[in-house]
Coordinates of C-alpha atoms in Angstrom, one line a residue:
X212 CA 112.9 68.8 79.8
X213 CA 113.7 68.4 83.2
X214 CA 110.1 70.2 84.5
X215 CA 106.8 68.3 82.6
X216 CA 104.1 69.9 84.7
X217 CA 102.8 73.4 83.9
X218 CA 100.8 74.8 86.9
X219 CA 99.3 78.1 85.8
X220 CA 97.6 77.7 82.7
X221 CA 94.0 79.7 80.6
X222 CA 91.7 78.8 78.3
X223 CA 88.7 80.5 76.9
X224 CA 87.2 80.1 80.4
X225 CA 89.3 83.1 81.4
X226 CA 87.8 86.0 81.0
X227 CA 91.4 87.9 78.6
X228 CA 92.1 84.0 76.4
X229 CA 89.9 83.1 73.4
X230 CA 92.1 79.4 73.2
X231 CA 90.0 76.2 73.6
X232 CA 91.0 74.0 76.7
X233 CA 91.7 71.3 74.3
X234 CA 93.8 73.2 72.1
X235 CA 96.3 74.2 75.0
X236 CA 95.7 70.6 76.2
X237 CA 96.8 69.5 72.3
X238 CA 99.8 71.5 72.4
X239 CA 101.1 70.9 76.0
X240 CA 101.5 66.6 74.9
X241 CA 103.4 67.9 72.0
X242 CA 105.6 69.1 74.3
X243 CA 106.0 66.0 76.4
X244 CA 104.2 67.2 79.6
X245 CA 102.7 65.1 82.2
X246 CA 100.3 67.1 84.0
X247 CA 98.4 70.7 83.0
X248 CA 97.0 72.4 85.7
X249 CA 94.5 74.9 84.4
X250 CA 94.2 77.8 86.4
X251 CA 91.4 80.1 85.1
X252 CA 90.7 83.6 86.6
X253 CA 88.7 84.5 88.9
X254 CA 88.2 88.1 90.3
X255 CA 85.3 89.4 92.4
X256 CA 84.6 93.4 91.4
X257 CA 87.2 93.7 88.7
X258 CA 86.7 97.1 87.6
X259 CA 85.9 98.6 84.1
X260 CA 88.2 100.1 81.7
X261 CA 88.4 101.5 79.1
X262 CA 89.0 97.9 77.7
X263 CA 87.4 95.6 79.3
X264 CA 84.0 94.9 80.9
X265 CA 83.3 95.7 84.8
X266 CA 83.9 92.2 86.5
X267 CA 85.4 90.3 83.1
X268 CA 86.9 87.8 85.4
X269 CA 83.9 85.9 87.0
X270 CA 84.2 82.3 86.6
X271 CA 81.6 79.7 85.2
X272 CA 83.0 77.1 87.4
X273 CA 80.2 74.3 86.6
X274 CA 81.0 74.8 83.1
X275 CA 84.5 74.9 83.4
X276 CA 84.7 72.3 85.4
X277 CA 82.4 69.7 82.8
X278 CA 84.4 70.8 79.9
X279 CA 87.6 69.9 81.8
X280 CA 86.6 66.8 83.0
X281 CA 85.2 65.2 79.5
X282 CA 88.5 66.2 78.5
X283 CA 90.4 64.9 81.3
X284 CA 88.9 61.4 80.4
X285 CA 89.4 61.6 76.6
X286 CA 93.5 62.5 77.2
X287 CA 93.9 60.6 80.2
X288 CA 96.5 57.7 78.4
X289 CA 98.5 60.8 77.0
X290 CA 98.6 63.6 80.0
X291 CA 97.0 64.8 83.2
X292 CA 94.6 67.3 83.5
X293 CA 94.2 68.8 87.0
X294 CA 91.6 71.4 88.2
X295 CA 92.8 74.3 89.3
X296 CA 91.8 78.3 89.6
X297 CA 93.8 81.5 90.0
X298 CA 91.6 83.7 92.6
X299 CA 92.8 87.6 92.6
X300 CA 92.4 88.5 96.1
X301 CA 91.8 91.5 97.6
X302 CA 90.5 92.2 101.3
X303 CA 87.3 93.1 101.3
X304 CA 86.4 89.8 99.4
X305 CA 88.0 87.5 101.7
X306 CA 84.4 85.9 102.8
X307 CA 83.3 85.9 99.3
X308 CA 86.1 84.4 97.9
X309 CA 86.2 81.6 100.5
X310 CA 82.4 81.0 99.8
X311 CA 84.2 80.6 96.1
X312 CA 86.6 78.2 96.9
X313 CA 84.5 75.5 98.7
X314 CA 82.2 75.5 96.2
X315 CA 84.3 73.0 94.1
X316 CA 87.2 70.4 94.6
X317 CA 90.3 72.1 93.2
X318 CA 93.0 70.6 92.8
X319 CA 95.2 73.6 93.1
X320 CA 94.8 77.1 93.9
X321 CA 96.6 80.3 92.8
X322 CA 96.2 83.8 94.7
X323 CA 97.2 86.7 92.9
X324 CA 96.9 90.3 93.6
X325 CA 95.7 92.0 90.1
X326 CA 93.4 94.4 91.8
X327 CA 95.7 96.6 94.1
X328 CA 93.4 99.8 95.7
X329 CA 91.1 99.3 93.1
X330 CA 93.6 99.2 90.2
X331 CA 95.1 96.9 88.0
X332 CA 99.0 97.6 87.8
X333 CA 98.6 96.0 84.0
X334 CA 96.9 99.2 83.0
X335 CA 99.3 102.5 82.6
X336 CA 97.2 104.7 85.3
X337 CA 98.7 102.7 88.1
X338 CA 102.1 104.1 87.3
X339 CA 101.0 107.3 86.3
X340 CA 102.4 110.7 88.1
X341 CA 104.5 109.0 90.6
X342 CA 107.7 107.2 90.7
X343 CA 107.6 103.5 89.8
X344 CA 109.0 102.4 93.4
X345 CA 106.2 103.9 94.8
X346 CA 103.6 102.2 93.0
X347 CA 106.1 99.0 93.7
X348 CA 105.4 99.6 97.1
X349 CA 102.0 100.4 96.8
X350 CA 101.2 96.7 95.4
X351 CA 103.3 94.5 97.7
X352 CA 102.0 96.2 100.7
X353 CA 98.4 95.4 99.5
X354 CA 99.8 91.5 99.1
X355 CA 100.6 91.6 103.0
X356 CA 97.0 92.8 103.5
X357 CA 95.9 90.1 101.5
X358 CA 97.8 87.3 103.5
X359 CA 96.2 89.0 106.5
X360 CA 92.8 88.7 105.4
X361 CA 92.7 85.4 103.8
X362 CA 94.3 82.3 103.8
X363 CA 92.5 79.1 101.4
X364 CA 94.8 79.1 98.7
X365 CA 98.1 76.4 97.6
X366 CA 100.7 79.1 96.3
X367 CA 100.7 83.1 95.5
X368 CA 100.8 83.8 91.7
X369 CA 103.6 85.9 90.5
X370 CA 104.7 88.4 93.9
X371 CA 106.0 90.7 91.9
X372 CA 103.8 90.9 88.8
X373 CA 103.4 94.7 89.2
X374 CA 107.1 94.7 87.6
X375 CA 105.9 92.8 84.5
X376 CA 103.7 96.1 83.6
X377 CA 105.8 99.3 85.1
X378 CA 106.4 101.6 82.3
X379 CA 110.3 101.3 83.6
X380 CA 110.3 97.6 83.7
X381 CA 113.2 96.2 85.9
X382 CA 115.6 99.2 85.8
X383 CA 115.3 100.4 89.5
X384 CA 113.8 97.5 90.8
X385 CA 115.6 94.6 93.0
X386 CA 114.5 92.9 96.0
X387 CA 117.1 94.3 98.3
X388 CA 115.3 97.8 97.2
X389 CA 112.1 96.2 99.0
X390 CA 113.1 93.7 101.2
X391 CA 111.5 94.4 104.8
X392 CA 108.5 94.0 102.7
X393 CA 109.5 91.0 100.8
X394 CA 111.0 88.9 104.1
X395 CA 107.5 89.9 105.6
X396 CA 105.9 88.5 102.8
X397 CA 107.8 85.8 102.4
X398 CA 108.0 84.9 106.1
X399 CA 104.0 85.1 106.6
X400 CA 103.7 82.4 103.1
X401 CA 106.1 80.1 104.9
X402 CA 104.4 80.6 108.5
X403 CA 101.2 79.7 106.6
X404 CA 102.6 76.3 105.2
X405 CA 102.1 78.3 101.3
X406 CA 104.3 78.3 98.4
X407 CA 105.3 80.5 95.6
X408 CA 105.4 79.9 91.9
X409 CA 108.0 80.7 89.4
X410 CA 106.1 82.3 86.7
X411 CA 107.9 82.6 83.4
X412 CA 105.6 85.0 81.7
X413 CA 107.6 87.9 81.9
X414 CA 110.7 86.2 80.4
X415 CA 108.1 85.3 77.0
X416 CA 107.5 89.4 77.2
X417 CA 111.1 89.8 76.9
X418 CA 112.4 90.7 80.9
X419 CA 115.3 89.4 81.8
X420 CA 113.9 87.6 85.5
X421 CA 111.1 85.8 86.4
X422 CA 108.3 86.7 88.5
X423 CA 109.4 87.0 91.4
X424 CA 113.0 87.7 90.3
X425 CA 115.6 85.2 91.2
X426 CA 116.9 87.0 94.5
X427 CA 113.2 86.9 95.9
X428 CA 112.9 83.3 95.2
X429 CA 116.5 82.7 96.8
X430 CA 115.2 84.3 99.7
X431 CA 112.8 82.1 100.3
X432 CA 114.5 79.2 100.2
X433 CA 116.9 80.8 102.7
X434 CA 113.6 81.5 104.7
X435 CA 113.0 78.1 104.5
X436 CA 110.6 77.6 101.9
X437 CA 110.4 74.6 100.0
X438 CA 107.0 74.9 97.9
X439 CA 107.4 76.3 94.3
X440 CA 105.1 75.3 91.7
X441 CA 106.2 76.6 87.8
X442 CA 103.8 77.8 85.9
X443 CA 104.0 79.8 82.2
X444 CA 100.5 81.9 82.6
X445 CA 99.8 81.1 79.2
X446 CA 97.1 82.5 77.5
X447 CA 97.4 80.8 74.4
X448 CA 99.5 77.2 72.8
X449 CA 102.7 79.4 71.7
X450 CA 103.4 80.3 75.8
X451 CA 102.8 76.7 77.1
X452 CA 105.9 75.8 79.1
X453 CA 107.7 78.6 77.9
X454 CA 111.2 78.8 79.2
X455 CA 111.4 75.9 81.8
X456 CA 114.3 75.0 81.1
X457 CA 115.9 78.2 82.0
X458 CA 113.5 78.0 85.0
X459 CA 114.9 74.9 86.2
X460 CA 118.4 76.3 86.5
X461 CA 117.2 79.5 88.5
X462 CA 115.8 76.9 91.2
X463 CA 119.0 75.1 91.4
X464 CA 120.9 78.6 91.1
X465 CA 118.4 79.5 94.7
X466 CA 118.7 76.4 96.2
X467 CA 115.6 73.9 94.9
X468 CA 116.5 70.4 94.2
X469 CA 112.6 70.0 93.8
X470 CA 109.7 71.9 92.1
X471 CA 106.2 71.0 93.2
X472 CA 102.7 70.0 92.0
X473 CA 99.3 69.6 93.7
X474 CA 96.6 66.9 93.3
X475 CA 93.4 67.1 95.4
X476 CA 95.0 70.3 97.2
X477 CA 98.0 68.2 98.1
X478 CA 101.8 68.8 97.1
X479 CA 104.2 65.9 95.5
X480 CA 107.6 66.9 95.1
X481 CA 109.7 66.2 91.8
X482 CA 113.2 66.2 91.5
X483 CA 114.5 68.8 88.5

């Protein structure tokens, strides 16, 4: 397996996984990894549904981070454990989520927009009454606010994640479709010294591209890009690592010689 390190990873510390840390941890040497970053939620005023609780992904970080570390130790001849955390940002919490992400030394830290306006594109009424390039364009305008507004995080989780839940999946949907948005995006990461990650979630949910698709990842390489963590947002043992093999050959398809891992908030490079 030409990639050993997964870089977006939850346990039962996330507020939507019921898996023990040391079960995924179990699992991920079974499948010859080196390092496991885990990357549990966190989301300041996540709102209620009709599903889940108002504000389901706050963080226990001390507890987290004990449970973690006594684990780190007891594995630490077979794999690396690194500390990491997947902040959802959204503007209006840019102090409070900076006051979050002193408090503790990750090792690696994932921005994600999941909240977009005060809605989670995961749940139907994002989509609903409107085309689904509208609410496209709806979310990755709200990830340029976002990179306006804050700036203490490693990589941005999944760009195009609102994708992964439109009722229409990928039919209508390309980069080139959005791509004064998407070079603005793209251009303001690099500008920033940030990477993106290749997320292979949506391929274990049956899509045919990563998120961000292939052309978007491309693109910023052409940008000149170079940081690009890969990362299965698994939930549970069964997603661990899920398809990186196929995801090594889209970063040599867009350019990558390298994929990239963080230790104490800095990157090492790894040839695929």
């Amino acid at each position: 397996m030409p990639i050993t390190a997964d870089y977006h990873l939850h346990s039962s510390f996330s507020g939507d996984s019921e898996t023990p840390m040391e079960k995924m941890i179990l699992r991920g040497i079974d499948l010859g990894l080196t390092k496991m970053c885990f990357t549990e939620h966190n989301d300041f005023d996540f709102p209620a549904n009709d599903t889940d609780a108002e504000n389901i992904f706050l963080l226990h970080a001390d507890s987290y981070l004990y449970d973690l570390l006594k684990l780190r130790e007891k594995y630490a001849d077979k794999i690396k454990i690194l500390f990491g955390v997947e902040i959802g940002l959204q503007p209006h919490l840019s102090r409070e989520n900076a006051t979050f992400a002193k408090a503790h030394a990750y090792d690696f830290i994932i921005a994600s927009s999941h909240i977009c306006n005060g809605r989670d594109p995961y749940y139907p009424a994002f989509f609903a009454k409107r085309p689904a390039q509208d609410a496209f364009r709806e979310y990755f305008e709200s990830i340029l606010d976002n990179l306006h507004a804050y700036s203490n995080f490693d990589v941005y989780g999944h760009l195009d994640y609102v994708v992964r839940y439109s009722p229409t999946k990928e039919q209508g949907y390309s980069y080139e479709i959005f791509s004064e948005l998407f070079d603005q995006i793209l251009t303001r990461l690099i500008h920033m010294e940030k990477g993106i990650e290749i997320n292979t979630s949506s391929l274990a949910k049956g899509l045919q591209e990563p998120n961000p698709c292939r052309s978007i990842i491309k693109r910023y390489k052409e940008l000149g890009g170079e940081i690009i963590t890969v990362g299965s947002d698994a939930h549970d043992p069964g997603q661990i690592a899920f398809a990186f093999g196929q995801a090594a050959e889209i970063l040599k398809d867009c350019g990558f010689r390298y994929y990239t891992t963080f230790t104490e908030r800095s990157p090492s490079f790894h040839r695929l």
